[in-house]
Short mmCIF file of C-alpha atoms in Angstrom, two decimals:
data_model
loop_
_atom_site.label_atom_id
_atom_site.label_comp_id
_atom_site.label_asym_id
_atom_site.label_seq_id
_atom_site.Cartn_x
_atom_site.Cartn_y
_atom_site.Cartn_z
CA MET A 1 -0.13 -0.32 0.32
CA LYS A 2 1.56 3.31 -1.20
CA ILE A 3 -0.11 5.96 0.86
CA LEU A 4 0.00 10.30 -0.35
CA ALA A 5 -0.34 12.11 2.66
CA VAL A 6 -1.88 15.85 2.26
CA ASP A 7 -1.57 18.18 4.93
CA VAL A 8 -3.82 21.07 3.89
CA GLY A 9 -3.40 24.44 5.96
CA GLY A 10 -4.05 28.11 5.48
CA THR A 11 -1.19 29.16 3.91
CA HIS A 12 0.66 26.15 2.68
CA VAL A 13 -0.54 22.83 1.34
CA LYS A 14 2.03 20.51 2.15
CA ILE A 15 2.28 16.74 0.77
CA LEU A 16 4.72 13.31 1.08
CA ALA A 17 4.00 10.08 -0.43
CA SER A 18 5.14 7.17 2.01
CA GLY A 19 8.63 5.90 1.00
CA GLN A 20 9.33 9.36 -0.10
CA THR A 21 12.08 11.50 1.72
CA GLU A 22 11.71 14.68 0.81
CA ARG A 23 8.21 16.68 1.50
CA ARG A 24 6.51 18.86 -1.28
CA GLU A 25 4.71 22.11 -0.93
CA PHE A 26 2.61 24.68 -2.72
CA GLU A 27 0.85 28.10 -1.19
CA SER A 28 -2.62 27.92 -0.13
CA GLY A 29 -4.94 30.89 0.79
CA PRO A 30 -8.22 32.33 0.84
CA THR A 31 -8.72 31.63 -3.31
CA LEU A 32 -7.97 28.01 -2.69
CA THR A 33 -10.76 25.81 -3.90
CA ALA A 34 -10.88 21.85 -3.15
CA ALA A 35 -10.67 21.05 -6.41
CA GLY A 36 -8.04 23.39 -6.80
CA MET A 37 -6.04 21.77 -4.09
CA VAL A 38 -6.39 17.73 -5.98
CA GLU A 39 -5.69 19.44 -8.86
CA GLN A 40 -2.05 20.91 -7.43
CA VAL A 41 -1.27 17.79 -5.83
CA LYS A 42 -1.77 15.39 -8.16
CA ALA A 43 0.64 17.38 -10.33
CA LEU A 44 3.13 17.87 -7.82
CA ALA A 45 2.86 14.47 -6.81
CA ALA A 46 2.65 12.79 -10.36
CA ASP A 47 6.28 10.93 -10.33
CA TRP A 48 5.39 9.28 -6.77
CA PRO A 49 3.29 5.91 -6.79
CA TYR A 50 0.48 5.72 -4.25
CA ASP A 51 -3.06 3.95 -4.21
CA ARG A 52 -4.76 5.63 -0.93
CA VAL A 53 -4.70 9.18 -0.06
CA THR A 54 -5.00 11.03 3.02
CA ILE A 55 -5.85 14.83 3.57
CA GLY A 56 -5.57 16.83 6.84
CA TYR A 57 -8.52 19.03 6.48
CA PRO A 58 -8.44 22.60 8.48
CA GLY A 59 -11.93 21.81 10.16
CA PRO A 60 -14.55 19.41 11.28
CA VAL A 61 -14.59 16.29 9.81
CA LEU A 62 -17.68 13.91 10.45
CA HIS A 63 -18.06 10.26 8.06
CA ASN A 64 -14.81 11.02 6.34
CA ARG A 65 -16.11 14.42 5.17
CA PRO A 66 -15.89 18.27 5.76
CA VAL A 67 -19.05 19.55 7.82
CA ALA A 68 -18.18 23.40 7.85
CA GLU A 69 -16.00 25.11 5.00
CA PRO A 70 -12.65 26.57 6.23
CA HIS A 71 -11.65 29.69 7.55
CA ASN A 72 -8.83 30.58 5.79
CA LEU A 73 -9.47 29.04 2.28
CA SER A 74 -12.11 29.19 -0.44
CA SER A 75 -15.73 27.55 -0.59
CA GLY A 76 -17.00 24.35 -1.87
CA TRP A 77 -14.91 21.68 0.23
CA VAL A 78 -18.02 20.24 2.15
CA ALA A 79 -19.68 18.66 -1.09
CA PHE A 80 -16.62 17.58 -2.79
CA ASP A 81 -15.89 13.94 -3.71
CA PHE A 82 -12.05 13.82 -2.88
CA ALA A 83 -12.38 10.35 -3.85
CA ASP A 84 -13.70 10.98 -6.98
CA ALA A 85 -11.38 13.89 -7.84
CA PHE A 86 -8.21 11.71 -6.44
CA GLY A 87 -9.36 8.45 -8.49
CA GLN A 88 -8.20 6.96 -5.32
CA PRO A 89 -9.89 5.57 -2.24
CA VAL A 90 -9.19 8.58 0.35
CA LYS A 91 -9.25 9.33 4.06
CA VAL A 92 -10.37 12.94 4.85
CA MET A 93 -9.63 13.54 8.72
CA ASN A 94 -9.20 16.82 11.24
CA ASP A 95 -5.54 18.03 10.52
CA ALA A 96 -4.83 18.32 14.19
CA ALA A 97 -6.19 14.28 14.48
CA MET A 98 -3.98 13.83 11.80
CA GLN A 99 -0.72 15.61 13.39
CA ALA A 100 -1.92 14.00 16.54
CA LEU A 101 -1.84 10.30 15.46
CA GLY A 102 1.41 10.54 14.25
CA SER A 103 2.54 11.70 17.67
CA TYR A 104 0.64 9.10 19.75
CA ARG A 105 3.07 6.74 21.90
CA GLY A 106 0.16 5.12 23.38
CA GLY A 107 -1.91 5.56 26.45
CA LYS A 108 -4.49 8.74 26.54
CA MET A 109 -2.87 11.23 24.64
CA LEU A 110 -4.06 15.42 24.49
CA PHE A 111 -2.66 17.06 21.64
CA LEU A 112 -2.90 20.87 21.13
CA GLY A 113 -1.89 22.48 18.19
CA LEU A 114 -0.57 25.93 18.15
CA GLY A 115 -1.23 27.51 14.86
CA THR A 116 -3.50 29.23 13.18
CA GLY A 117 -6.11 28.68 15.90
CA LEU A 118 -5.84 26.10 18.31
CA GLY A 119 -6.52 22.44 17.07
CA SER A 120 -7.22 19.86 19.86
CA THR A 121 -7.36 16.14 19.91
CA MET A 122 -7.59 13.45 22.39
CA ILE A 123 -6.45 9.77 21.31
CA VAL A 124 -7.25 7.03 23.82
CA ALA A 125 -6.19 3.48 22.60
CA ASP A 126 -7.93 2.80 19.49
CA HIS A 127 -9.79 5.88 19.33
CA ILE A 128 -9.19 9.35 17.70
CA GLU A 129 -11.79 12.22 18.92
CA PRO A 130 -11.34 15.18 17.09
CA MET A 131 -12.35 18.25 19.55
CA GLU A 132 -13.23 21.74 19.02
CA LEU A 133 -11.52 23.47 22.13
CA GLY A 134 -10.34 26.32 20.54
CA HIS A 135 -13.90 27.79 20.98
CA LEU A 136 -14.85 27.91 24.39
CA PRO A 137 -15.27 30.88 26.45
CA TYR A 138 -11.86 31.83 27.87
CA ARG A 139 -11.33 35.56 29.24
CA LYS A 140 -13.11 37.95 27.39
CA GLY A 141 -13.15 35.46 24.52
CA THR A 142 -12.06 31.78 23.57
CA TYR A 143 -9.04 29.82 23.65
CA GLU A 144 -8.27 30.69 20.12
CA ASP A 145 -8.29 34.18 21.17
CA TYR A 146 -5.37 34.16 23.28
CA VAL A 147 -3.26 30.88 22.34
CA GLY A 148 -4.01 31.26 18.52
CA LEU A 149 -2.27 33.35 16.34
CA ARG A 150 -4.24 36.43 16.92
CA GLY A 151 -3.54 36.17 20.05
CA LEU A 152 0.32 36.27 19.51
CA GLN A 153 -0.07 39.33 17.70
CA ARG A 154 -2.04 41.28 19.46
CA HIS A 155 -0.48 40.23 23.30
CA GLY A 156 2.80 39.59 22.00
CA LYS A 157 5.38 36.89 22.81
CA LYS A 158 5.76 36.88 26.52
CA LYS A 159 1.85 37.58 27.34
CA TRP A 160 1.12 34.94 24.93
CA ARG A 161 3.32 31.95 26.30
CA ALA A 162 2.21 32.73 29.55
CA PHE A 163 -1.74 32.26 28.36
CA VAL A 164 -0.18 28.85 26.53
CA ALA A 165 0.64 27.85 30.21
CA ASP A 166 -2.53 28.76 31.90
CA VAL A 167 -5.08 27.25 28.93
CA VAL A 168 -2.64 24.15 29.17
CA GLU A 169 -2.98 23.58 32.96
CA ARG A 170 -6.79 23.95 32.20
CA LEU A 171 -6.97 21.60 30.16
CA VAL A 172 -4.88 19.18 31.66
CA ALA A 173 -6.87 19.41 34.81
CA ALA A 174 -10.17 18.24 33.15
CA LEU A 175 -9.16 16.04 30.47
CA GLU A 176 -6.40 14.09 32.75
CA PRO A 177 -4.24 12.87 29.89
CA ASP A 178 -1.48 10.79 30.47
CA ASP A 179 0.83 12.62 27.83
CA VAL A 180 0.47 16.03 26.36
CA VAL A 181 1.93 17.19 22.85
CA LEU A 182 1.98 20.51 21.66
CA GLY A 183 2.63 20.97 18.21
CA GLY A 184 1.68 23.54 15.25
CA GLY A 185 3.56 25.83 13.74
CA ASN A 186 3.61 28.28 17.25
CA ALA A 187 4.83 25.89 19.70
CA LYS A 188 8.62 26.41 18.74
CA ARG A 189 7.99 29.94 20.16
CA LEU A 190 7.65 28.51 23.58
CA THR A 191 10.88 28.77 25.80
CA GLU A 192 9.83 26.68 28.32
CA LEU A 193 7.18 23.70 27.76
CA PRO A 194 4.05 23.57 30.68
CA ALA A 195 5.15 20.64 33.08
CA GLY A 196 4.46 16.85 32.05
CA CYS A 197 4.50 18.55 27.88
CA ARG A 198 6.43 17.24 24.93
CA LEU A 199 7.28 19.24 21.68
CA GLY A 200 5.53 17.92 18.20
CA ASP A 201 6.54 18.24 15.23
CA ASN A 202 4.57 19.18 11.83
CA ALA A 203 6.34 16.03 9.95
CA ASN A 204 4.17 13.65 12.58
CA ALA A 205 1.21 14.67 9.99
CA PHE A 206 2.38 12.91 7.59
CA VAL A 207 2.90 9.55 9.96
CA GLY A 208 -0.41 10.26 10.85
CA GLY A 209 -1.72 10.10 7.30
CA PHE A 210 0.25 7.11 6.77
CA ARG A 211 -1.17 5.75 10.28
CA ALA A 212 -4.62 6.09 9.34
CA TRP A 213 -4.64 3.52 6.76
CA GLU A 214 -3.19 0.86 9.47
CA PRO A 215 -6.19 -1.61 11.05
CA LYS A 216 -5.74 -0.68 14.10
CA THR A 217 -5.02 3.47 15.20
CA GLY A 218 -4.20 2.63 18.59
CA SER A 219 -1.91 -0.12 18.54
CA GLN A 220 1.39 1.01 19.05
CA ALA A 221 3.11 -1.92 17.67
CA ALA A 222 1.68 -1.48 14.50
CA PHE A 223 2.77 1.66 14.20
CA PRO A 224 6.03 3.07 12.09
CA THR A 225 8.86 4.89 14.39
CA VAL A 226 8.19 8.33 15.41
CA ALA A 227 11.25 10.49 15.82
CA ASP A 228 11.81 11.20 19.34
CA GLU A 229 10.00 14.51 20.25
CA SER A 230 11.77 15.64 23.61
CA PRO A 231 11.24 18.95 24.97
CA SER A 232 13.59 21.62 23.39
CA ALA A 233 13.91 25.25 24.44
#
């Protein structure tokens, strides 16, 4: 089985196929449609063999389909037939869930993606549960308003890091995970990780895309090796 993993983001779409070592990418943005994404992915991956596709989608997904249009891309994603467009079996999952799956080492894990917003996923044994924790009320807005990109730009790095520490502490107290992974593009801006957390890696989105086709997503023994994600400043 050869799998093409597609990580759709608000600024770039990144792809990697199993057996390949160098990812490829192109710019996305508010004019990118679902059809345009597929067309560019197929062209960019034309010399890669694959017979399965996993798409990490920046929004909620239910029954293998997006259920809401993306905030930072064009419309038309909800009704789009990805399997027909690719001509291959396709799994669509929330982008935070895909990176979480690639970061999973067992037990009860909470993944928080610090990016444009706040992605969140819980994995317990064989069960992946994407969540929308970023939209919960916090202070004068939501968690996402304070620890997402808007919060970083509005409050600056020092206050943003304090908000991240506070939000992580609250969510850990409520959900009681065994393991907490902080991923997303802004996680690297943390100079110190909250207690009990480890730093994720955006490349694990591809690992998650490959793992999505394993018969048991919670069976660590069935997973390929994941690079060390030990916390670093």
